[in-house]
Each structure stands twice: as structure tokens, then as C-alpha cells.
């Protein structure tokens, strides 16, 4: 796949369709690819990488990149195309300045999951019939492929590209996913259990803002949490209230716009399951206002910018689930 | 749960200028009683209530937050309260998801003619919150008075 | 050397925690390590290092500096400082132990930061020698030997026993206080384990990382490097690297109105944030490029310029594993180092 | 526990003077009278209103003033707007003094001095000017070139007229940017005025003002034959701690709060252009 992508990128650079390519650049190790812009065929040959560990969603970079001179080639995985579409819909990405090549998605692997197994000093990973052979400083280790799948790919919602100019490989289908399972599990707990669950998770937050800054839906030029006049104490988890406030508002600001790409949980240094907050909103929107998938198209109205005169009352919250 | 009879909850009520605030006025001129625990904040429309306002009220010591607006269809700005309804439903659902007691939050439609309803709603809500006791799950410890 | 057998380690923890607060590294439910206050039954983590660094003990993420009571035109300042309790931190790695000497250079230089000093003086640091370094480790580049860490007491494990080596006066006192639980032990196996660890150290992927291209004298050269544009391109401007870094020490001072007084607190701040240098008019570091450059220049150039060549990085590898876009100090060093 | 520099002292505002439409000068005393602390010309202090903010301001009064400290503050942000709205008798928190100072007792001693200021840039220099006036015998010629947008924007205009211009040992040259009724002095930008006046190159120059003014003035001085080692300026960047620990006000490896705010231009030349 990587070769095909490099080949196609070089062709598009050569015929002048695009003057830049956004993709992933090889890192120090086999797993730490960095999103990067490539300008020449030589750079692509030397550094372009696309493998089991290129998880990062590059669509947010296109907000800035699509405002620069010339067209940029973007390789987007199916989940990335949803973010891309959503940003096009919100007029954040200038569609004409991006040439999208859809590439197959995951499942991608997460090095953290490998390390959480106690495997340390990893040097390389090979996938042999869905068993990972891991070369380490301390000998070879093995683990099942599926146990190393990144959180965001475990509950993949779709393998279909919703926006592209051309495809490499075949397009997939929207999947029946199990992504709301954990949300449901929490809903069925008692309020106190839920409170304890979130208290434990959110108290780990160090307010690094990685979840916000990586989020393709968070594209405000100046975030409310960066505005000293808003009176919100950013940076400081001074009290457990601060983290709750931050995470509720963060999720709320992207409610109805979050495509469930899973980047927030991927980047969290403390492994807080932030996607659950977003999925709770998605689940509520689906069940209360009709099925809606942000980013699936560029025309429909977002659920929070819309209403029906016969919408349910907020008291519905009091009537369902467990107190 | 143990109910502290002496506990006086702090209730913050966001009232829309055109209906509910007038409703509160009416309940006053009709000499209807509603608890002194209720602190009314007048907003131009229930839609003006940013979710952050609600969280901030809890942070600074509120034990319950209620939003009052015009009945659906009667919004002074045509559709403001329809947006409120969706937004607040999702927010309350999220607070519930985080384990905040669900009876601490409420939304009621109170028109300018419904002075009695206003008093009823406030009496009922204050009682509900009184039963729950002090807000501990969504409070900022720094704001707690020793 | 004095030792305790591995199965008795917990009884040692019980004995220490009976006298003073003890923090050890434990694994959480997600398999990553963190420092926790010791309670009976906790087991020492086998992980190499914690996600959050040990700087929290001396420079917590938020702390109250002072309270103010404002009444009319009058202001009253309330000093909220209290003498810290004595505490022991067990299981600090060589890199984090070195980070304390770096933080000392900042906080204990005149005027001394009394908040930091207070906690520092009341602490006993017990370090743990590394036997299984990870691929992200590069502490040797900064002149450390992780098999013989600094700290007040260094602890070595040969798998069956834990050996104790005093490294400071404070450490000597500490060992004396637990000496009834320790016995003399044979270090033959330990020497083997250490030899093995040293050999691994030489084979680490980053073993050849060199600092010779950096230091105060390269200030203008590195500052004006054209590489920064490319390096900072993917930076999200989040604060992950700074918050997990054991040596990042920038802070912000803010006021919080509690409704019945003002609390002035200080909290970690990040040079990666856009409001870090924002003034009423203008910002001296407007672009992410400048902010990104500041962080690495500080560690590799400015800090050594002000501190006799000592670098502001300890090679713990946290930023390597935690950066959302995998941009880190190693990549920066390799891009900027002198070719040939 | 010893005092910590981050824990402020209390000062009382005993006088407020409206200097220009957007600059007020505040007189600050300790509660029990007298000064809160001593300082040297060019040093700064952290003033704050709890709950509003804290900011670094240069102390505009001379250390030779034994009764009070003064701060000339321009209204531009959150804290300064609050300060401008307050009344006499208001307490504020104050900590300092921070930073280095103009070398009035060493390098400047016995030298001919040329002060060049623009707008609110006079604030830090006023401390030096009055210090020099009070120790007049230690210094040679003193010349002040001061410019502002208009006559109304000249900070400390009364003091300039009543005391400095009246002082036979000081030469004062004022200028404003544009023609104005009631102004018969010079009109034009400060850098150009400096060139017109063509001061002798054996003077030591102390310059402060908006960055763009400093830049052109320095270029002008170089044209006239001044070297960078003859010119001092004072800087400002965002500060929080005031003691070189919070990490934001650095220019290269120098912290403006601790190693500055006073720099000689040849020192600045060795640092990155990030201010």
C-alpha cells in the first residue's frame, strides 16, 4: 500500500495536480510516525510511511494547509474522511484546494497496548497470521494481533470513504459497530457508580489540552478555555470541578459535530476514555432526534442547529435509565 | 439518604425575560409564596443560557439549577426555546451520565400568565433539591465555606 | 551491601509508612505506573517509569501561594504556607532523580522558592536502578548511569533481593532507621545483573545520541536554523510534552475568586500554549514555530548557557511516548546536530 | 518560614494624577507611611489587585525620593483599566524590586547623558532623570529628547515644564508627532528629531519608547556615529514571577525580569530577535 501511495503521490506532484502531499513521516522507531507535509518526490521516497501504526488523523491540518497556495494531496483513511467532510461543511477546509485520495483504514495498532502487556524495549513488530512477533531488546515476544488494535479502531463505525477524489484500494461499507456498548454499560449503572467511575477517570486529567488540540472538530481560532476573560481557569486542575467542567464543555462544543474519530482518547497521556463523553452525545442525538452521523455528508443541518416542534422535553432524562 | 431538615438549598433559576420572569412577577403580585432559596437570573431568552452558566452556578455553590422559558411555540424570538430544549436535554443527560443527581437540574415552561405555576414549580423543585442535600458531586471545593 | 529479600519488601514498606508518608510506584488498572501513597497491600510497580514524572512531589500541578481578603479598599494577605510533612518517595528512576537537581537550579537559586524548598527538605528520595531500559531511553546521552542512580538512597534489585546504598547524609540516616530489617548480602548476582543492564544500555537505539552540537555557545546558530519550520509543522500546541516532562518548570500565577476571598495559585504552564507570552498588546511568540523553538532551545541551549553547560533534559523518554504527533526532543536533536 | 518573594506586601495609593488621557500616575506608600521598599532607577515592581491580575510596572519615582514611590501607568489591559478606575485610599499588593537597573553608580557616572523617550517610555527614564538631578555633580551634560503623539500625551508635562525645563543644567527638547493648536515647539517623530539635533557622540544614551521608535532611533544614532555600547534601553515582556523562574519573559537565555529590564544594545545584539 505504501508503495502505491508514494507512486501515485509522485505522479500527482509531477503532473502539477498538487504541489504538496500530507501524510505520515517515518520516526525514530517503527511506531512513531509524525503527520507531515512532503514537497518533493525525493522526500516521499525517503520518509513517507503508511503502515499499521500511522493512526493520526491528518484532516485538521488541512484547515491551514487548504489556505496556502496550490493544491494539496491528502491521504485519508475512511474515518478521516468523515472529519474532512465535517470541516468542509463548516467552511473550515477549502475543498477545491485539496485532492483527496482515499486509502484503506485500519485496524491500526497501538504501541501503548503492546507496552501495557509488559513488553518493553520494542524494536520491531511483524504480523504473522494475526500473531504479532515483537522483536525487543530482551528477546522475541508474541501477542495476538487483535489485542494490540488501537481503541479507535476496535469500534470502527465505517470503512466507507465519504469524500474522495480517487481511491487506492477498494471502498468499504458502513459497519454495524459496537461503539455504544460501553456507554450503555455506564447508563445502566447507578448514579453513584457512574459518578465514581468518572471521578476516578477525570481526576487523572493533567489539562494538557491534547484532546482539544487534536480534535478535528475543535477548530476555533481562540478557544473559550484560552480566553482569560471567560473566567475559566485553563491549565489548572485546581479542583475536581475544573476537569469536569472542561470535559463536559469540550464534549458539548463538539456535540452534533463530532464524527467519533477517536483521536481524543488516542492522544490522552493518561488514557482517559474521553470518547465515551462524545459517544454519549451521539447516542442521545441518535435516539432522541433521529440517526445522525456527523461528516457523512456536507449538506444536512447539524442536530443542535435544528429542531422539531415536537421534540422531547428534557424531563426525558429523568424518566429513563437508572438514577 | 439522610435528610437534613435544616438544610436550605441554594437554587439558581434562569428566567426568560418575556415569559417566566414576568410569571415570577405575577406570582409576587398575586402574593403567592415561593421559597427565598430561589435566586432568579434574568436572561433575554432561555436560549441565552450557555451550558457553562449552569456548571458555573454549581461551581459557585448552587445546589439546584432550573431554567424557565416561554412555552414551545411562544418564544419572543420565534424559535429560541426550541434550541434550548435540545441543548438542555443533551446537557442534563450528560450530567446524569457523569453521575450528577438528576433532580438537581430542571427545565420548565412558564408563561407570563402562570404566576401560580411558577410558585408551584419553585416550591416543588426546592423540595426535591432539599431532599438531595448539599451539592457535592459538582462543587468546587475552593468555594466551600468553612 | 545491606539488602532485604524481595518477599520482605512489603513489610519494609509497612515499617516505613508507619513512621512517615511513603509514596511508591504502582500500576493502575490500565497498566501504566503512577506514584501513590502507600497503603498496606500495594505492590511496587514493575514498569520502568511512571507516566507523570516525580516532579509533582516538589512542584505540584497546582498549589496555593497566598489568600487575600478584600474588603472595600483594604486588602489582607494571608500566608497559607505550612511546614511540609516528612515523606519518602520510593522507586524514582535515575532520570527523575537527576531532574531534581535541575529543578533545584531553578527553584533554589536566589530568591529561593520557599514552597519548593520546604517540600524538598522534607523528602527522602529512594531511587531504583534500571535493569530493563526501554527503547525510548536516552539518559546516557546526558551523562547518567541509570544502573547507579542518584538520590538519597539507591536501591538495586538482582531479582531476589533489594540492595541499599546510601548516597547522602539523609540517606545514611534513613538506612540507619530501617537497619534492623536489613542484612548483609552477597552482591555477586547483582553485579551480573548490572553488567547485563550496562550492555543493554550500549545497544539501545538511542545510545549514540550526542549532545555535542548543543550548549550555550550555539545560541544564535540554532535559533536561526531553518529546520524549525519543518520540525514544528505538525505540533498541535498542546502541553503534553511539558506536563509529562520531569524538568519543565514554567508556571503561571492566577487568581481565583471563591466568592468569599481570593486564592492566588500557581499552576504548571506550557510554553507551547498561545497565551503563554500574550500581553495586553501583542505577543512576543506569535507562531507555533516560535513556541516550539522556545521549548527545545530552553532545554538544549538556554539552560546550559545559564548553568555551566548542564542540559535541561534527562532523557527519560516520556515525550517520545506521549506526544500525540510523535514529535520530540530526539527528533529535534537529530535534525539540528552538526552533520560531520 | 522565611518570606517568599511571591507573597506580596500591601501598599496604599495616596495620590492619583491624571497625566494624559490614558496615563495616570499613582503614588504608593506603605500602610504605616513611607516607602514599601527601596529600589534603584530602572527597577520594576509587581503590582496587583487580587482577583483582577498582576503586572510588572517600572517605578517612575527616583530612589532619592524618600517619601513615596510613583508608577505611571497607561490604560491598556484588564488590570490597568481597573487601576485607572480606582480611588485614592485603595490598597494594592506590591512586590519587588525586580530586575537590574541603569548603571547610575558605575558606567554612567561622570558621563554626558542623553535621554530619548517616546510616549509612556518616559516612565522608566523619569526615575533616572530625577536621580541624576539629585546627584547632579556626578554627571556631565544632561539632555532630554522627549516626544509624544500630541501635547496632551506628554507624560509628566507639568514636571517637565516646571522643573526640568527650569533647571539650567538640563536641556529639554520636546516634540509631538503632528501640528497642534497651542503648540509652538518642534513637530516630528523622535528619531528624526534626534538626527536634527545632532547630539555629540561622546554622550551615553538611555532610550525607551515603543519598539518601532527604539528601532529607528538606534539606526539614527548609528548614523550619527554612536556605537551600540553607548546606548541603553529597557525592555518589557509578559511576566508572572518576576524572579526568572516562571519561564516566559526570556530573550534567548536572558530573563527580562531578572537579567533585564535594562540592556545595553550590544548585549541585545547577541540575543535572538524575539521581543
Tab-separated table of C-alpha atoms in Angstrom, chain B residues 26-86:
chain	number	residue	atom	x	y	z
B	26	UNK	CA	-47.087	37.817	38.651
B	27	UNK	CA	-46.711	35.255	41.390
B	28	UNK	CA	-45.313	38.065	43.509
B	29	UNK	CA	-48.135	40.494	42.787
B	30	UNK	CA	-50.621	37.688	43.481
B	31	UNK	CA	-48.889	37.212	46.842
B	32	UNK	CA	-48.096	33.611	46.094
B	33	UNK	CA	-45.249	32.194	48.098
B	34	UNK	CA	-42.201	30.656	46.605
B	35	UNK	CA	-39.059	29.866	48.623
B	36	UNK	CA	-36.452	32.509	49.276
B	37	UNK	CA	-33.879	29.889	48.288
B	38	UNK	CA	-34.530	30.693	44.654
B	39	UNK	CA	-32.163	33.232	43.130
B	40	UNK	CA	-33.519	34.430	39.828
B	41	UNK	CA	-31.217	35.416	36.995
B	42	UNK	CA	-32.988	37.163	34.186
B	43	UNK	CA	-31.920	36.220	30.668
B	44	UNK	CA	-33.254	37.619	27.396
B	45	UNK	CA	-34.286	34.146	26.276
B	46	UNK	CA	-33.884	30.678	27.737
B	47	UNK	CA	-31.675	30.061	24.732
B	48	UNK	CA	-29.173	32.522	26.164
B	49	UNK	CA	-28.302	30.047	28.903
B	50	UNK	CA	-24.913	28.750	27.951
B	51	UNK	CA	-24.253	25.285	29.406
B	52	UNK	CA	-21.308	26.884	31.118
B	53	UNK	CA	-23.649	29.136	33.110
B	54	UNK	CA	-25.256	26.077	34.627
B	55	UNK	CA	-21.958	24.453	35.523
B	56	UNK	CA	-20.688	27.723	36.895
B	57	UNK	CA	-23.748	28.063	39.116
B	58	UNK	CA	-22.994	24.648	40.591
B	59	UNK	CA	-19.333	25.577	40.979
B	60	UNK	CA	-20.134	28.675	42.968
B	61	UNK	CA	-22.415	26.933	45.368
B	62	UNK	CA	-25.808	26.253	43.766
B	63	UNK	CA	-27.499	23.027	44.820
B	64	UNK	CA	-30.033	23.064	42.016
B	65	UNK	CA	-30.417	24.860	38.697
B	66	UNK	CA	-33.696	25.399	36.913
B	67	UNK	CA	-34.273	27.045	33.568
B	68	UNK	CA	-37.602	28.646	32.789
B	69	UNK	CA	-38.679	29.841	29.390
B	70	UNK	CA	-41.708	30.546	27.243
B	71	UNK	CA	-43.809	27.592	26.214
B	72	UNK	CA	-42.649	25.986	22.974
B	73	UNK	CA	-44.096	28.000	20.132
B	74	UNK	CA	-44.401	31.169	22.226
B	75	UNK	CA	-40.781	32.298	22.086
B	76	UNK	CA	-40.400	36.045	21.753
B	77	UNK	CA	-37.653	35.304	19.246
B	78	UNK	CA	-39.774	32.686	17.437
B	79	UNK	CA	-37.598	29.639	17.944
B	80	UNK	CA	-35.148	30.259	20.778
B	81	UNK	CA	-36.718	27.852	23.209
B	82	UNK	CA	-36.775	25.025	20.678
B	83	UNK	CA	-32.989	25.241	20.576
B	84	UNK	CA	-32.920	25.488	24.354
B	85	UNK	CA	-34.902	22.290	24.567
B	86	UNK	CA	-32.463	20.244	22.519
